[in-house]
Short mmCIF file of C-alpha atoms in Angstrom, two decimals:
data_model
loop_
_atom_site.label_atom_id
_atom_site.label_comp_id
_atom_site.label_asym_id
_atom_site.label_seq_id
_atom_site.Cartn_x
_atom_site.Cartn_y
_atom_site.Cartn_z
CA MET A 1 20.68 130.44 81.30
CA LEU A 2 23.32 127.74 81.72
CA ALA A 3 20.90 125.18 80.25
CA HIS A 4 20.62 127.30 77.10
CA PHE A 5 24.39 127.27 76.60
CA THR A 6 24.76 123.53 77.22
CA GLN A 7 22.44 122.46 74.41
CA SER A 8 25.32 121.78 72.01
CA HIS A 9 29.04 121.07 72.08
CA GLU A 10 29.75 124.35 70.27
CA ALA A 11 27.74 126.46 72.72
CA LEU A 12 29.30 124.69 75.69
CA GLY A 13 32.75 125.37 74.22
CA ARG A 14 32.00 129.08 73.82
CA LEU A 15 30.74 129.26 77.39
CA ALA A 16 33.85 127.52 78.72
CA GLN A 17 36.20 129.85 76.83
CA GLU A 18 34.56 132.92 78.38
CA ARG A 19 34.49 131.82 82.03
CA ASP A 20 37.18 131.98 84.69
CA ASP A 21 35.73 128.92 86.41
CA VAL A 22 37.19 125.52 85.65
CA LEU A 23 34.53 123.66 83.70
CA VAL A 24 34.90 119.87 83.65
CA LEU A 25 32.79 117.31 81.79
CA LEU A 26 32.96 113.82 83.25
CA ASP A 27 32.00 110.58 81.54
CA ARG A 28 31.15 107.23 83.15
CA ASP A 29 31.53 105.20 79.96
CA ARG A 30 35.09 104.11 80.64
CA THR A 31 35.80 100.57 81.81
CA VAL A 32 35.85 100.12 85.57
CA ALA A 33 38.74 98.00 86.82
CA ASN A 34 39.29 96.93 90.42
CA GLY A 35 36.59 99.25 91.74
CA VAL A 36 38.44 102.35 90.52
CA ASP A 37 36.28 105.43 90.05
CA PRO A 38 35.20 105.41 86.39
CA LEU A 39 34.66 109.17 86.11
CA SER A 40 37.07 110.35 83.45
CA ILE A 41 37.67 113.86 82.19
CA THR A 42 36.27 114.25 78.67
CA TYR A 43 36.63 118.03 78.64
CA ILE A 44 38.31 120.59 80.88
CA SER A 45 38.31 124.30 80.14
CA PRO A 46 41.48 126.28 79.37
CA SER A 47 41.08 128.08 82.72
CA CYS A 48 42.55 124.95 84.32
CA MET A 49 45.95 126.37 83.37
CA ARG A 50 45.39 129.25 85.84
CA VAL A 51 43.77 127.20 88.60
CA VAL A 52 45.45 123.79 88.67
CA ARG A 53 48.46 124.81 86.54
CA CYS A 54 48.11 122.10 83.92
CA THR A 55 47.07 122.01 80.26
CA PRO A 56 43.68 120.60 79.23
CA ALA A 57 45.39 118.09 76.92
CA SER A 58 47.40 116.60 79.80
CA LEU A 59 44.23 116.07 81.87
CA PHE A 60 42.02 114.62 79.12
CA GLY A 61 41.02 111.02 79.91
CA LYS A 62 42.43 111.10 83.45
CA ARG A 63 40.41 110.12 86.49
CA PHE A 64 38.66 113.12 88.02
CA ALA A 65 39.55 111.85 91.49
CA SER A 66 43.23 112.48 90.72
CA LEU A 67 42.50 116.24 90.76
CA ILE A 68 40.87 116.21 94.20
CA HIS A 69 42.53 116.39 97.61
CA PRO A 70 42.62 112.86 99.12
CA ASP A 71 40.55 113.95 102.14
CA ASP A 72 37.83 115.34 99.85
CA VAL A 73 37.58 112.53 97.27
CA GLY A 74 34.94 110.49 99.12
CA PHE A 75 32.69 113.47 99.72
CA VAL A 76 33.02 114.76 96.15
CA LEU A 77 32.36 111.38 94.54
CA SER A 78 29.37 110.68 96.79
CA SER A 79 28.02 114.14 95.93
CA ILE A 80 28.35 113.34 92.22
CA VAL A 81 26.50 110.04 92.70
CA ALA A 82 23.74 111.88 94.60
CA VAL A 83 23.40 114.42 91.78
CA GLU A 84 23.28 111.64 89.18
CA SER A 85 20.56 109.75 91.03
CA SER A 86 18.39 112.74 91.93
CA LEU A 87 19.22 114.99 88.93
CA THR A 88 19.28 117.84 91.45
CA PRO A 89 22.29 120.16 91.15
CA ARG A 90 24.49 120.52 94.22
CA SER A 91 27.20 122.92 95.32
CA ILE A 92 30.09 121.82 97.54
CA TYR A 93 33.49 123.05 98.67
CA CYS A 94 36.55 120.96 97.91
CA ARG A 95 40.25 121.26 97.16
CA LEU A 96 41.81 120.70 93.74
CA THR A 97 45.44 119.67 93.29
CA ARG A 98 47.93 122.22 91.99
CA MET A 99 49.84 120.18 89.42
CA ASP A 100 52.91 122.41 89.49
CA ARG A 101 53.50 122.16 93.25
CA VAL A 102 53.32 118.87 95.10
CA GLY A 103 51.14 119.10 98.19
CA GLU A 104 49.47 122.41 97.28
CA TYR A 105 45.75 122.72 96.69
CA VAL A 106 43.25 125.32 95.57
CA LEU A 107 39.99 125.68 97.45
CA VAL A 108 36.99 125.79 95.09
CA ASP A 109 33.23 126.09 95.25
CA ALA A 110 32.12 123.31 92.89
CA ALA A 111 28.67 123.26 91.29
CA ILE A 112 27.74 119.75 90.14
CA ARG A 113 24.94 118.97 87.69
CA VAL A 114 24.00 116.38 85.09
CA ILE A 115 23.65 117.55 81.50
CA ASP A 116 22.48 115.84 78.35
CA LEU A 117 24.25 116.65 75.10
CA ALA A 118 23.25 115.49 71.64
CA ALA A 119 25.90 113.23 70.17
CA SER A 120 28.10 114.61 67.44
CA THR A 121 25.81 112.96 64.87
CA GLY A 122 23.50 115.97 65.17
CA ALA A 123 20.62 117.36 67.17
CA ASN A 124 18.42 114.39 66.26
CA GLY A 125 21.08 111.86 67.19
CA PRO A 126 21.34 109.98 70.47
CA VAL A 127 21.65 111.99 73.67
CA LYS A 128 24.65 111.38 75.93
CA GLN A 129 24.63 112.16 79.63
CA TYR A 130 27.61 113.82 81.30
CA VAL A 131 28.38 115.16 84.75
CA MET A 132 29.41 118.80 84.63
CA VAL A 133 31.44 120.35 87.44
CA ALA A 134 31.98 124.11 87.41
CA ALA A 135 34.65 124.96 89.99
CA ARG A 136 35.10 128.58 91.04
CA VAL A 137 38.16 129.47 93.10
CA TYR A 138 37.00 130.32 96.59
CA ALA A 139 38.38 133.60 97.93
CA PRO A 140 38.13 133.14 101.68
CA THR A 141 38.02 135.86 104.25
CA PRO A 142 40.65 135.55 107.00
CA ILE A 143 38.16 133.94 109.39
CA ASP A 144 37.33 131.08 107.00
CA THR A 145 38.98 127.75 107.63
CA ILE A 146 38.63 124.31 106.14
CA HIS A 147 36.55 123.37 109.21
CA THR A 148 34.11 126.19 108.45
CA LEU A 149 33.79 124.92 104.89
CA ARG A 150 33.17 121.37 106.08
CA ILE A 151 30.32 122.72 108.23
CA GLN A 152 28.93 124.48 105.17
CA ASN A 153 29.19 121.23 103.17
CA LEU A 154 27.19 119.47 105.89
CA GLN A 155 24.49 122.11 105.49
CA PHE A 156 24.14 121.08 101.82
CA GLU A 157 23.42 117.48 102.83
CA PRO A 158 19.72 116.56 102.93
CA HIS A 159 18.64 115.76 106.47
CA SER A 160 16.08 113.09 107.25
CA LEU A 161 13.86 113.62 110.22
#
């Protein structure tokens, strides 16, 4: 069903407006300088105001890594690279920065996938590839800890025998 809604910019916009999840489109087309992660935010849904306490306009064009807890950045970025190379969606747990309170984070269950969108020139125009991250706030039970979530993240990793 998600594939149906991501066929056009308009449909993707309608989907993003109706969801509570934070929907982020990432683009790799920016210039890479000094080995800095080139994933930049090209779209972030209005729900970011509730989750990370920041407006979409203030996050547009920023590095995606700046939204992620420093301890989680490596895992998240390597997961994105794995999704891009295999084109297989992946779900991970990570922490996003609360922009209104320094040092506070929100735990999310992030679904990562690659999507192709027709360029604004029309349906017959060139197709552009984006990374889409849909982050749902994780409501933990009292027994859950960050260590439990790291174990669950390890379970998502493919194991070679």
